[in-house]
Amino acid sequence: MKRFFLPLAILMMTCCICKAQFVDENEYIGGNCTSIMVGKKASADGSVITSHTCDGRYRTWVKVEPAADHKSGEMHKVYKGTAHTSFPEDTAGLKLAGEIPQVAHTYAYVNTAYPCLNEKQLAIGETTFSGPDTLVNPKGMFNIEELERVVLMRCDNARDAIRLIGDLIAKYGYGDGGECITIADKNEVWQVEILGEGPDKIGGIWAAQRVPDDHVAVSANIPRIGTLQRNDKENFMCSDNIEEVAKKYGLWDGKEPFVFWKAFNAAYANGKNFREREFFIFNELASSMQFSQDMAELPFSIKPDEKVSVSKVMALFRSTYEGTDMDMTANLKIVKTKKNEDGTSTNDTIISPIANPWIMTNAMRTYNYIAEGTVDFKRTIAVSWCSYSFITQLRSWLPDAIGGVCWFSVDNPAESPRIPIFCGNTELPNTFNYCGQKQYNETSILWSYRKANRLATVAWGSTKNLINKNVLEQEQTILKDLPDLEQEVSLLASKNKSKQIAKVLNDYTASSVEQSQKKWKLLEEKLWQFFGSGF
């Protein structure tokens, strides 16, 4: 069907807020979350980076859980349902899955829906790839977020964390669908892919591959590990039962060479180990490699053309493929008339100011009903239904308290500022105590930014420069302040002033939150004024 330019009245539907963006929700099960990993020789400053966009309606309250000493015989309770509570003490929907022996000492950690960072500069990102339903055993004690919690409480490096995960799965069982967690410490980063062992077995299967120090890797809801390299102990770890389980459930014929991602792939991947997000990120960081979406597979990791800064990763998390052939707004156009100096008029066809890259299901179906093929759905990296996201930097040359920093953001990563949470933080501002997903709550950190963000989305073409300006100003201010803060904390660390360090970092995080909340309140007011005559 021949395309035509949709009238503004129809395009206004881009501002509607729905629970899902997917054209076919069944096709995109597991199509949420992205993690970018950067090795220490691939990063601009020598830090190790992992990250996570937690897309979907997950809790947004955050708490720093303190380190603790435990008595002999004490048990640690393992729950299911912790990713959807409304505040730290909320027990609604929680189910006790079991108990495991507690250790003598546990580390402090940042308790997000998927726990992300501990005081020893151990960090974890996460993406779901679901995999074959036949492998899921809900009787397994551990869901992925609880595995993350336990290793952050008990481990100070990635390799020990991976070994502990293997031990816990073998003994107590894995009860979740296919998951990838990206585990990093101040020296290296690993990609770990985990599935159940089938409905009749308490256990699980897992494989872990190290990202080379001079490489970048991406996990975006598709298994990426290929050939099992069991002889390479330095860069590879895995359970012994992988091929056995794959063969038992008809996922591998036992004749072809075994490839992990092929055996346990998700329908979402369409038989490959990548889709648009992996392709876009790799192409952005290594355009010299000339990747094509027609390729049968992408490499597990790549060497970037240039060293990757934390600001670059933040920018990638804001990506919506604008200006590329994957831009979903490309056909949502209007004709704009402008007056020339000689008094004549010129018509110019432009993308509509009210088109946005987070087109929701009903609007998309309407566009495509009017003109088939107007919008070709592409899952962007930044999505409007993101609960929170973070980029963690882990830096071996600094004391742990300041060396590890989680650049945290709530709501749409393309519209919200980032808040620094350090390994040495002992508390967060009160606004972090409330989720805001289940009901409107002005006290919640989520609603500090969401109101302005949603208003901006109504006419994104007219508002994005304003939002981008404020996002970048906040980012640049904090990054500019960071060297002085590092020097101050390093000096305090040399004198073993742990209480003073905690106060300095707590105050800095609180100041960053307060500053950004004021900015976004002003943005909200400015946007209401902008839309004073209507949307």
Short mmCIF file of C-alpha atoms in Angstrom, two decimals:
data_model
loop_
_atom_site.label_atom_id
_atom_site.label_comp_id
_atom_site.label_asym_id
_atom_site.label_seq_id
_atom_site.Cartn_x
_atom_site.Cartn_y
_atom_site.Cartn_z
CA MET A 1 0.00 0.00 0.00
CA LYS A 2 1.26 3.45 -0.84
CA ARG A 3 2.28 5.43 2.24
CA PHE A 4 0.95 8.91 3.01
CA PHE A 5 1.71 11.40 5.76
CA LEU A 6 -0.53 10.88 8.79
CA PRO A 7 -2.45 13.95 9.99
CA LEU A 8 -1.56 15.48 13.35
CA ALA A 9 -4.83 14.39 14.94
CA ILE A 10 -3.88 10.77 14.36
CA LEU A 11 -0.28 11.27 15.43
CA MET A 12 -1.41 12.61 18.81
CA MET A 13 -1.94 9.02 19.90
CA THR A 14 1.83 8.67 20.32
CA CYS A 15 1.40 10.20 23.77
CA CYS A 16 -0.90 7.46 25.15
CA ILE A 17 0.59 5.48 28.01
CA CYS A 18 0.14 1.71 27.95
CA LYS A 19 1.65 -1.17 29.84
CA ALA A 20 3.40 -2.65 26.81
CA GLN A 21 4.76 -1.47 23.51
CA PHE A 22 4.87 -4.82 21.78
CA VAL A 23 3.06 -5.51 18.51
CA ASP A 24 2.67 -9.15 19.53
CA GLU A 25 3.29 -9.54 23.24
CA ASN A 26 3.84 -13.30 22.94
CA GLU A 27 6.63 -12.76 20.42
CA TYR A 28 8.46 -10.42 22.75
CA ILE A 29 8.30 -12.39 26.00
CA GLY A 30 11.70 -11.83 27.55
CA GLY A 31 12.34 -8.87 25.25
CA ASN A 32 13.15 -6.51 28.13
CA CYS A 33 16.42 -5.32 29.70
CA THR A 34 19.88 -4.64 28.30
CA SER A 35 23.36 -5.00 29.81
CA ILE A 36 26.54 -3.53 28.34
CA MET A 37 29.89 -4.79 29.66
CA VAL A 38 33.26 -3.09 29.18
CA GLY A 39 36.63 -4.63 30.04
CA LYS A 40 39.25 -2.54 31.83
CA LYS A 41 41.46 -2.15 28.74
CA ALA A 42 38.47 -1.21 26.60
CA SER A 43 37.28 1.55 28.93
CA ALA A 44 38.54 5.12 28.68
CA ASP A 45 39.77 5.30 32.28
CA GLY A 46 40.66 1.67 33.06
CA SER A 47 37.47 0.94 34.96
CA VAL A 48 35.44 -2.25 34.54
CA ILE A 49 31.82 -1.56 33.61
CA THR A 50 28.61 -3.54 33.76
CA SER A 51 25.05 -2.23 33.52
CA HIS A 52 21.35 -2.99 33.45
CA THR A 53 18.11 -1.51 32.16
CA CYS A 54 15.33 -3.02 34.28
CA ASP A 55 12.46 -2.75 31.82
CA GLY A 56 8.94 -3.53 33.00
CA ARG A 57 6.89 -2.78 36.10
CA TYR A 58 9.47 -3.66 38.75
CA ARG A 59 9.92 -1.95 42.08
CA THR A 60 11.92 1.26 42.12
CA TRP A 61 12.58 1.62 45.83
CA VAL A 62 16.27 1.22 46.68
CA LYS A 63 18.01 0.60 50.00
CA VAL A 64 21.59 0.10 51.13
CA GLU A 65 21.54 -3.08 53.22
CA PRO A 66 24.25 -2.93 55.91
CA ALA A 67 27.07 -5.38 56.45
CA ALA A 68 26.38 -7.75 59.33
CA ASP A 69 27.91 -10.42 61.54
CA HIS A 70 25.92 -13.59 62.12
CA LYS A 71 25.85 -16.24 64.83
CA SER A 72 26.66 -19.89 64.21
CA GLY A 73 23.59 -21.82 63.13
CA GLU A 74 21.81 -18.76 61.76
CA MET A 75 19.84 -19.24 58.53
CA HIS A 76 19.29 -16.95 55.56
CA LYS A 77 15.71 -16.90 54.25
CA VAL A 78 15.25 -17.06 50.47
CA TYR A 79 12.08 -15.46 49.09
CA LYS A 80 10.26 -15.21 45.80
CA GLY A 81 8.46 -12.01 44.86
CA THR A 82 10.98 -9.46 46.16
CA ALA A 83 11.16 -7.58 42.83
CA HIS A 84 7.60 -6.27 43.12
CA THR A 85 7.21 -4.89 46.64
CA SER A 86 6.27 -1.26 47.33
CA PHE A 87 8.69 -0.33 50.14
CA PRO A 88 11.54 -2.02 52.06
CA GLU A 89 9.36 -3.55 54.79
CA ASP A 90 6.58 -4.65 52.41
CA THR A 91 5.84 -8.39 52.56
CA ALA A 92 2.85 -8.43 50.19
CA GLY A 93 3.28 -11.16 47.59
CA LEU A 94 6.41 -12.61 49.19
CA LYS A 95 6.72 -16.38 49.38
CA LEU A 96 9.33 -18.13 51.49
CA ALA A 97 11.11 -20.50 49.12
CA GLY A 98 13.49 -21.98 51.69
CA GLU A 99 16.47 -21.35 53.94
CA ILE A 100 20.22 -21.80 53.61
CA PRO A 101 22.94 -21.65 56.30
CA GLN A 102 24.12 -18.11 56.92
CA VAL A 103 27.79 -17.16 56.79
CA ALA A 104 29.68 -15.44 59.61
CA HIS A 105 29.83 -12.06 57.85
CA THR A 106 27.84 -10.50 55.00
CA TYR A 107 28.78 -7.43 52.99
CA ALA A 108 26.73 -4.28 52.55
CA TYR A 109 24.99 -4.08 49.19
CA VAL A 110 22.65 -1.88 47.13
CA ASN A 111 19.25 -3.55 47.24
CA THR A 112 17.53 -2.83 43.91
CA ALA A 113 14.84 -5.12 42.44
CA TYR A 114 17.77 -7.08 41.03
CA PRO A 115 20.51 -6.40 43.63
CA CYS A 116 23.37 -4.67 41.87
CA LEU A 117 26.48 -3.62 43.86
CA ASN A 118 28.25 -4.41 47.12
CA GLU A 119 30.84 -2.63 49.25
CA LYS A 120 33.71 -4.66 47.72
CA GLN A 121 33.18 -3.41 44.16
CA LEU A 122 31.32 -6.49 43.00
CA ALA A 123 28.51 -5.55 40.59
CA ILE A 124 25.82 -7.47 38.70
CA GLY A 125 23.62 -6.59 35.72
CA GLU A 126 20.76 -8.75 34.43
CA THR A 127 18.74 -9.61 31.32
CA THR A 128 16.11 -12.31 30.84
CA PHE A 129 16.18 -14.60 27.81
CA SER A 130 13.54 -17.10 29.04
CA GLY A 131 14.63 -20.04 26.88
CA PRO A 132 12.73 -23.33 26.56
CA ASP A 133 9.78 -23.65 28.97
CA THR A 134 10.54 -27.37 29.29
CA LEU A 135 13.56 -26.63 31.49
CA VAL A 136 11.75 -24.57 34.13
CA ASN A 137 11.21 -26.13 37.55
CA PRO A 138 9.40 -23.69 39.89
CA LYS A 139 10.30 -25.95 42.82
CA GLY A 140 13.88 -24.74 42.58
CA MET A 141 14.61 -22.47 45.55
CA PHE A 142 16.39 -19.66 43.75
CA ASN A 143 15.07 -17.10 41.33
CA ILE A 144 17.76 -15.00 39.69
CA GLU A 145 17.36 -11.92 41.89
CA GLU A 146 17.93 -14.02 45.02
CA LEU A 147 21.07 -15.59 43.58
CA GLU A 148 22.32 -12.05 42.98
CA ARG A 149 21.46 -11.08 46.54
CA VAL A 150 23.34 -13.97 48.12
CA VAL A 151 26.52 -13.55 46.09
CA LEU A 152 26.64 -9.81 46.78
CA MET A 153 26.30 -10.55 50.49
CA ARG A 154 29.05 -13.18 50.43
CA CYS A 155 31.56 -12.55 47.62
CA ASP A 156 34.18 -9.91 46.82
CA ASN A 157 35.09 -11.01 43.28
CA ALA A 158 33.39 -12.30 40.14
CA ARG A 159 34.97 -15.74 40.00
CA ASP A 160 33.94 -16.65 43.54
CA ALA A 161 30.46 -15.31 42.80
CA ILE A 162 30.13 -17.59 39.77
CA ARG A 163 31.36 -20.62 41.72
CA LEU A 164 28.90 -19.88 44.53
CA ILE A 165 26.05 -19.59 42.04
CA GLY A 166 26.97 -23.01 40.63
CA ASP A 167 27.03 -24.53 44.12
CA LEU A 168 23.69 -22.98 45.15
CA ILE A 169 21.97 -24.11 41.95
CA ALA A 170 23.28 -27.66 42.30
CA LYS A 171 22.22 -27.97 45.94
CA TYR A 172 18.98 -25.99 46.15
CA GLY A 173 17.79 -25.72 42.56
CA TYR A 174 17.13 -22.91 40.10
CA GLY A 175 13.44 -22.05 39.78
CA ASP A 176 13.48 -19.30 37.15
CA GLY A 177 13.43 -19.07 33.37
CA GLY A 178 16.56 -18.46 31.30
CA GLU A 179 18.57 -15.55 32.70
CA CYS A 180 21.84 -13.81 32.01
CA ILE A 181 23.69 -11.98 34.76
CA THR A 182 26.74 -9.87 33.97
CA ILE A 183 29.09 -10.07 36.95
CA ALA A 184 31.96 -7.61 37.29
CA ASP A 185 34.63 -6.77 39.82
CA LYS A 186 37.40 -4.20 39.67
CA ASN A 187 39.51 -6.46 37.43
CA GLU A 188 37.19 -8.32 35.05
CA VAL A 189 33.63 -8.85 33.84
CA TRP A 190 31.83 -12.12 33.04
CA GLN A 191 28.63 -13.08 31.28
CA VAL A 192 26.75 -15.91 33.04
CA GLU A 193 23.78 -17.67 31.44
CA ILE A 194 21.54 -19.87 33.59
CA LEU A 195 18.54 -22.18 33.03
CA GLY A 196 16.68 -24.88 34.90
CA GLU A 197 17.44 -28.57 34.54
CA GLY A 198 13.87 -29.65 33.77
CA PRO A 199 10.66 -30.11 35.77
CA ASP A 200 11.79 -33.38 37.35
CA LYS A 201 15.16 -32.18 38.66
CA ILE A 202 16.22 -29.82 41.44
CA GLY A 203 19.30 -28.27 39.89
CA GLY A 204 20.14 -26.17 36.86
CA ILE A 205 22.59 -25.59 34.04
CA TRP A 206 24.89 -22.62 33.58
CA ALA A 207 27.79 -21.32 31.54
CA ALA A 208 30.05 -18.33 32.24
CA GLN A 209 32.37 -16.63 29.76
CA ARG A 210 34.83 -13.85 30.56
CA VAL A 211 34.77 -10.72 28.44
CA PRO A 212 38.36 -10.06 27.27
CA ASP A 213 39.88 -7.01 28.97
CA ASP A 214 40.06 -5.07 25.69
CA HIS A 215 36.54 -6.02 24.59
CA VAL A 216 32.93 -4.95 25.01
CA ALA A 217 29.99 -7.37 25.24
CA VAL A 218 26.21 -7.02 25.22
CA SER A 219 23.39 -9.08 26.68
CA ALA A 220 19.89 -8.12 25.56
CA ASN A 221 17.53 -11.05 26.23
CA ILE A 222 19.21 -13.53 23.93
CA PRO A 223 21.76 -16.17 25.03
CA ARG A 224 25.16 -15.25 23.58
CA ILE A 225 27.61 -17.90 24.79
CA GLY A 226 28.59 -20.26 21.97
CA THR A 227 30.99 -23.20 22.11
CA LEU A 228 31.72 -24.50 25.62
CA GLN A 229 35.44 -23.97 26.19
CA ARG A 230 35.90 -26.19 29.23
CA ASN A 231 39.67 -26.45 28.82
CA ASP A 232 40.09 -22.68 29.09
CA LYS A 233 39.90 -22.36 32.87
CA GLU A 234 40.98 -18.71 32.78
CA ASN A 235 38.08 -17.51 30.64
CA PHE A 236 35.36 -20.11 30.96
CA MET A 237 33.33 -21.92 33.63
CA CYS A 238 30.23 -24.07 33.29
CA SER A 239 28.23 -26.90 34.84
CA ASP A 240 28.94 -30.48 33.71
CA ASN A 241 25.38 -31.36 32.74
CA ILE A 242 24.67 -28.96 29.87
CA GLU A 243 24.85 -31.30 26.87
CA GLU A 244 23.07 -34.06 28.80
CA VAL A 245 20.10 -31.80 29.56
CA ALA A 246 19.98 -30.40 26.02
CA LYS A 247 19.89 -33.90 24.55
CA LYS A 248 17.32 -35.17 27.07
CA TYR A 249 14.83 -32.47 26.09
CA GLY A 250 15.45 -32.62 22.35
CA LEU A 251 17.30 -29.31 22.20
CA TRP A 252 20.41 -30.87 20.65
CA ASP A 253 20.66 -33.96 18.47
CA GLY A 254 24.02 -35.06 19.85
CA LYS A 255 25.54 -35.04 16.36
CA GLU A 256 26.06 -31.41 15.42
CA PRO A 257 28.71 -29.44 17.34
CA PHE A 258 27.13 -28.17 20.55
CA VAL A 259 26.51 -24.40 20.70
CA PHE A 260 24.99 -23.08 23.94
CA TRP A 261 22.98 -20.20 22.46
CA LYS A 262 21.54 -22.39 19.70
CA ALA A 263 20.40 -25.11 22.10
CA PHE A 264 18.72 -22.76 24.58
CA ASN A 265 17.65 -19.90 22.34
CA ALA A 266 14.44 -17.91 22.77
CA ALA A 267 11.75 -17.54 20.11
CA TYR A 268 12.34 -13.78 20.35
CA ALA A 269 15.78 -14.25 18.76
CA ASN A 270 14.47 -15.78 15.52
CA GLY A 271 17.28 -18.35 15.38
CA LYS A 272 20.14 -15.89 15.89
CA ASN A 273 22.21 -14.70 18.83
CA PHE A 274 21.29 -11.04 18.34
CA ARG A 275 18.58 -8.60 17.38
CA GLU A 276 18.46 -4.83 16.94
CA ARG A 277 19.95 -3.83 20.30
CA GLU A 278 23.08 -5.98 20.08
CA PHE A 279 23.54 -4.97 16.45
CA PHE A 280 23.16 -1.25 17.17
CA ILE A 281 25.53 -1.22 20.15
CA PHE A 282 28.25 -3.24 18.40
CA ASN A 283 27.91 -1.11 15.30
CA GLU A 284 28.15 2.10 17.33
CA LEU A 285 31.31 0.94 19.10
CA ALA A 286 33.03 -0.86 16.21
CA SER A 287 31.67 0.47 12.93
CA SER A 288 34.92 -0.60 11.28
CA MET A 289 33.77 -4.22 11.57
CA GLN A 290 30.82 -3.48 9.27
CA PHE A 291 28.25 -5.64 11.00
CA SER A 292 25.08 -6.46 9.13
CA GLN A 293 21.69 -7.54 10.43
CA ASP A 294 21.75 -10.21 7.73
CA MET A 295 24.64 -11.97 9.49
CA ALA A 296 23.87 -15.41 10.92
CA GLU A 297 25.42 -14.45 14.26
CA LEU A 298 27.46 -11.75 15.99
CA PRO A 299 30.64 -12.44 17.95
CA PHE A 300 30.35 -12.86 21.72
CA SER A 301 32.36 -9.67 22.26
CA ILE A 302 34.17 -7.04 20.19
CA LYS A 303 37.17 -4.74 20.43
CA PRO A 304 35.81 -1.18 20.14
CA ASP A 305 37.29 1.25 17.62
CA GLU A 306 37.91 3.70 20.48
CA LYS A 307 38.09 3.40 24.26
CA VAL A 308 34.63 3.51 25.81
CA SER A 309 33.84 6.13 28.46
CA VAL A 310 31.08 5.82 31.05
CA SER A 311 29.41 8.78 29.31
CA LYS A 312 29.34 6.74 26.09
CA VAL A 313 27.56 3.88 27.86
CA MET A 314 25.07 6.37 29.30
CA ALA A 315 24.50 7.69 25.78
CA LEU A 316 23.95 4.17 24.44
CA PHE A 317 21.33 3.63 27.15
CA ARG A 318 19.51 6.71 25.81
CA SER A 319 19.47 5.32 22.25
CA THR A 320 16.29 5.12 20.19
CA TYR A 321 17.95 4.57 16.76
CA GLU A 322 17.13 8.12 15.71
CA GLY A 323 18.29 8.80 12.15
CA THR A 324 19.00 5.15 11.35
CA ASP A 325 16.98 2.76 9.22
CA MET A 326 15.55 1.36 12.50
CA ASP A 327 13.99 4.71 13.50
CA MET A 328 10.29 4.01 14.16
CA THR A 329 9.35 7.66 13.66
CA ALA A 330 10.80 7.85 10.14
CA ASN A 331 7.39 7.62 8.39
CA LEU A 332 5.43 9.75 10.87
CA LYS A 333 5.68 13.00 8.97
CA ILE A 334 3.97 16.32 8.37
CA VAL A 335 4.31 19.03 5.75
CA LYS A 336 5.56 22.28 7.26
CA THR A 337 5.16 25.55 5.39
CA LYS A 338 7.67 28.34 5.92
CA LYS A 339 7.88 31.87 4.54
CA ASN A 340 10.90 32.87 2.47
CA GLU A 341 12.51 36.32 2.52
CA ASP A 342 10.97 37.15 -0.84
CA GLY A 343 7.47 36.49 0.50
CA THR A 344 6.99 33.11 -1.18
CA SER A 345 6.23 29.92 0.72
CA THR A 346 8.11 26.64 0.75
CA ASN A 347 6.79 23.29 1.88
CA ASP A 348 9.12 21.03 3.80
CA THR A 349 8.37 17.46 4.83
CA ILE A 350 9.60 16.72 8.34
CA ILE A 351 9.12 14.12 11.05
CA SER A 352 6.15 15.24 13.13
CA PRO A 353 7.08 17.01 16.37
CA ILE A 354 4.59 14.78 18.19
CA ALA A 355 6.08 11.53 16.90
CA ASN A 356 8.15 9.72 19.51
CA PRO A 357 10.26 6.55 19.52
CA TRP A 358 8.17 4.88 22.26
CA ILE A 359 5.10 4.24 20.15
CA MET A 360 2.55 2.17 22.04
CA THR A 361 0.52 -0.76 20.77
CA ASN A 362 -2.79 0.96 20.02
CA ALA A 363 -1.17 3.90 18.24
CA MET A 364 1.04 1.58 16.20
CA ARG A 365 -1.91 -0.55 15.16
CA THR A 366 -3.83 2.56 14.16
CA TYR A 367 -1.00 3.90 11.99
CA ASN A 368 -0.57 0.55 10.29
CA TYR A 369 -4.33 0.20 9.76
CA ILE A 370 -4.41 3.55 7.99
CA ALA A 371 -1.27 2.83 5.98
CA GLU A 372 0.24 -0.62 6.20
CA GLY A 373 3.95 -0.59 7.06
CA THR A 374 4.00 2.94 8.48
CA VAL A 375 5.62 1.76 11.71
CA ASP A 376 7.96 -1.21 11.80
CA PHE A 377 8.44 -2.09 15.47
CA LYS A 378 12.02 -2.08 16.75
CA ARG A 379 12.83 -2.64 20.39
CA THR A 380 14.81 0.47 21.35
CA ILE A 381 17.45 0.47 24.09
CA ALA A 382 15.76 3.29 26.00
CA VAL A 383 12.10 2.44 26.61
CA SER A 384 9.37 4.44 28.32
CA TRP A 385 8.37 1.51 30.54
CA CYS A 386 11.82 1.13 32.11
CA SER A 387 11.62 0.92 35.92
CA TYR A 388 15.24 1.83 36.55
CA SER A 389 18.66 1.49 34.98
CA PHE A 390 22.25 1.76 36.09
CA ILE A 391 25.83 1.77 34.85
CA THR A 392 28.42 0.64 37.41
CA GLN A 393 32.06 1.64 37.24
CA LEU A 394 34.55 -0.44 39.23
CA ARG A 395 38.00 1.11 39.70
CA SER A 396 40.88 -0.83 41.21
CA TRP A 397 43.13 2.19 41.84
CA LEU A 398 40.70 3.79 44.31
CA PRO A 399 39.50 2.70 47.76
CA ASP A 400 36.43 0.47 47.46
CA ALA A 401 34.19 3.08 49.09
CA ILE A 402 34.64 5.53 46.21
CA GLY A 403 36.03 3.14 43.57
CA GLY A 404 32.70 1.52 42.86
CA VAL A 405 29.92 3.82 41.67
CA CYS A 406 26.47 2.92 40.42
CA TRP A 407 25.09 5.61 38.09
CA PHE A 408 21.43 5.05 38.89
CA SER A 409 18.34 6.35 37.09
CA VAL A 410 14.60 5.70 37.28
CA ASP A 411 12.03 5.73 34.47
CA ASN A 412 12.96 6.23 30.81
CA PRO A 413 16.79 6.21 30.47
CA ALA A 414 16.54 8.73 27.62
CA GLU A 415 14.79 11.29 29.81
CA SER A 416 15.96 10.91 33.42
CA PRO A 417 19.16 12.06 35.15
CA ARG A 418 21.66 9.71 36.76
CA ILE A 419 22.34 9.64 40.50
CA PRO A 420 25.68 8.37 41.88
CA ILE A 421 25.43 5.63 44.53
CA PHE A 422 28.84 4.56 45.81
CA CYS A 423 30.10 1.37 47.43
CA GLY A 424 30.66 3.44 50.57
CA ASN A 425 27.13 4.82 50.83
CA THR A 426 25.42 3.64 54.00
CA GLU A 427 22.07 5.27 53.37
CA LEU A 428 20.04 6.93 50.63
CA PRO A 429 17.61 9.87 50.74
CA ASN A 430 14.08 9.14 51.98
CA THR A 431 12.67 9.42 48.45
CA PHE A 432 14.28 6.05 47.61
CA ASN A 433 12.05 4.27 50.18
CA TYR A 434 8.91 4.32 48.03
CA CYS A 435 8.28 2.49 44.78
CA GLY A 436 5.60 4.50 42.97
CA GLN A 437 4.74 1.79 40.44
CA LYS A 438 1.45 0.62 41.97
CA GLN A 439 0.10 4.07 42.78
CA TYR A 440 0.93 7.74 42.28
CA ASN A 441 3.26 8.85 45.06
CA GLU A 442 4.96 12.24 44.99
CA THR A 443 7.34 11.07 47.73
CA SER A 444 8.73 8.36 45.45
CA ILE A 445 11.88 9.05 43.46
CA LEU A 446 10.10 7.61 40.41
CA TRP A 447 7.50 10.38 40.31
CA SER A 448 10.15 13.07 40.81
CA TYR A 449 11.04 12.55 37.15
CA ARG A 450 8.16 10.65 35.53
CA LYS A 451 5.74 13.60 35.33
CA ALA A 452 8.09 15.80 33.30
CA ASN A 453 9.21 12.81 31.24
CA ARG A 454 5.68 11.86 30.20
CA LEU A 455 4.81 15.44 29.33
CA ALA A 456 7.93 15.69 27.18
CA THR A 457 6.96 12.52 25.31
CA VAL A 458 3.73 14.13 24.08
CA ALA A 459 5.68 16.29 21.62
CA TRP A 460 9.12 14.74 21.73
CA GLY A 461 10.32 16.47 18.59
CA SER A 462 9.76 19.83 20.28
CA THR A 463 10.87 18.90 23.80
CA LYS A 464 13.77 16.47 23.39
CA ASN A 465 16.43 19.19 23.16
CA LEU A 466 15.24 20.62 26.47
CA ILE A 467 15.28 17.22 28.15
CA ASN A 468 18.64 16.28 26.66
CA LYS A 469 20.14 19.58 27.81
CA ASN A 470 19.10 18.94 31.41
CA VAL A 471 20.18 15.29 31.37
CA LEU A 472 23.63 16.21 30.07
CA GLU A 473 24.01 19.17 32.44
CA GLN A 474 23.32 16.92 35.42
CA GLU A 475 25.70 14.26 34.10
CA GLN A 476 28.51 16.73 33.38
CA THR A 477 28.17 18.45 36.76
CA ILE A 478 28.54 15.21 38.67
CA LEU A 479 31.40 13.91 36.53
CA LYS A 480 33.19 17.23 36.92
CA ASP A 481 32.86 17.05 40.73
CA LEU A 482 34.01 13.44 40.90
CA PRO A 483 37.83 13.95 41.01
CA ASP A 484 37.58 16.24 44.06
CA LEU A 485 35.27 13.78 45.78
CA GLU A 486 37.64 10.89 45.01
CA GLN A 487 40.56 12.83 46.46
CA GLU A 488 38.65 13.68 49.63
CA VAL A 489 37.48 10.11 50.20
CA SER A 490 40.89 8.63 49.38
CA LEU A 491 42.47 10.87 52.01
CA LEU A 492 39.88 9.83 54.59
CA ALA A 493 40.41 6.16 53.65
CA SER A 494 44.16 6.50 54.27
CA LYS A 495 43.26 7.55 57.82
CA ASN A 496 40.64 4.80 58.27
CA LYS A 497 37.87 7.37 58.72
CA SER A 498 34.99 5.10 57.68
CA LYS A 499 32.22 7.10 59.36
CA GLN A 500 33.40 10.33 57.77
CA ILE A 501 33.58 8.61 54.36
CA ALA A 502 29.99 7.41 54.70
CA LYS A 503 28.81 10.90 55.62
CA VAL A 504 30.63 12.53 52.69
CA LEU A 505 29.20 10.02 50.20
CA ASN A 506 25.69 10.01 51.68
CA ASP A 507 25.63 13.82 51.56
CA TYR A 508 26.92 13.87 47.97
CA THR A 509 24.26 11.43 46.77
CA ALA A 510 21.56 13.35 48.64
CA SER A 511 22.75 16.62 47.10
CA SER A 512 22.69 15.07 43.61
CA VAL A 513 19.13 13.85 44.16
CA GLU A 514 17.94 17.20 45.49
CA GLN A 515 19.57 19.11 42.63
CA SER A 516 18.06 16.88 39.95
CA GLN A 517 14.61 16.83 41.57
CA LYS A 518 14.54 20.63 41.51
CA LYS A 519 15.58 20.61 37.84
CA TRP A 520 12.84 18.16 36.87
CA LYS A 521 10.20 20.06 38.86
CA LEU A 522 11.10 23.18 36.89
CA LEU A 523 10.96 21.12 33.69
CA GLU A 524 7.51 19.87 34.62
CA GLU A 525 6.27 23.43 35.17
CA LYS A 526 7.87 24.63 31.94
CA LEU A 527 6.27 21.80 29.98
CA TRP A 528 2.80 22.51 31.41
CA GLN A 529 3.29 26.09 30.26
CA PHE A 530 4.45 24.84 26.85
CA PHE A 531 1.26 22.77 26.50
CA GLY A 532 -0.95 25.48 27.99
CA SER A 533 -3.05 25.75 24.83
CA GLY A 534 -3.45 21.99 24.49
CA PHE A 535 -1.60 18.94 23.31
#
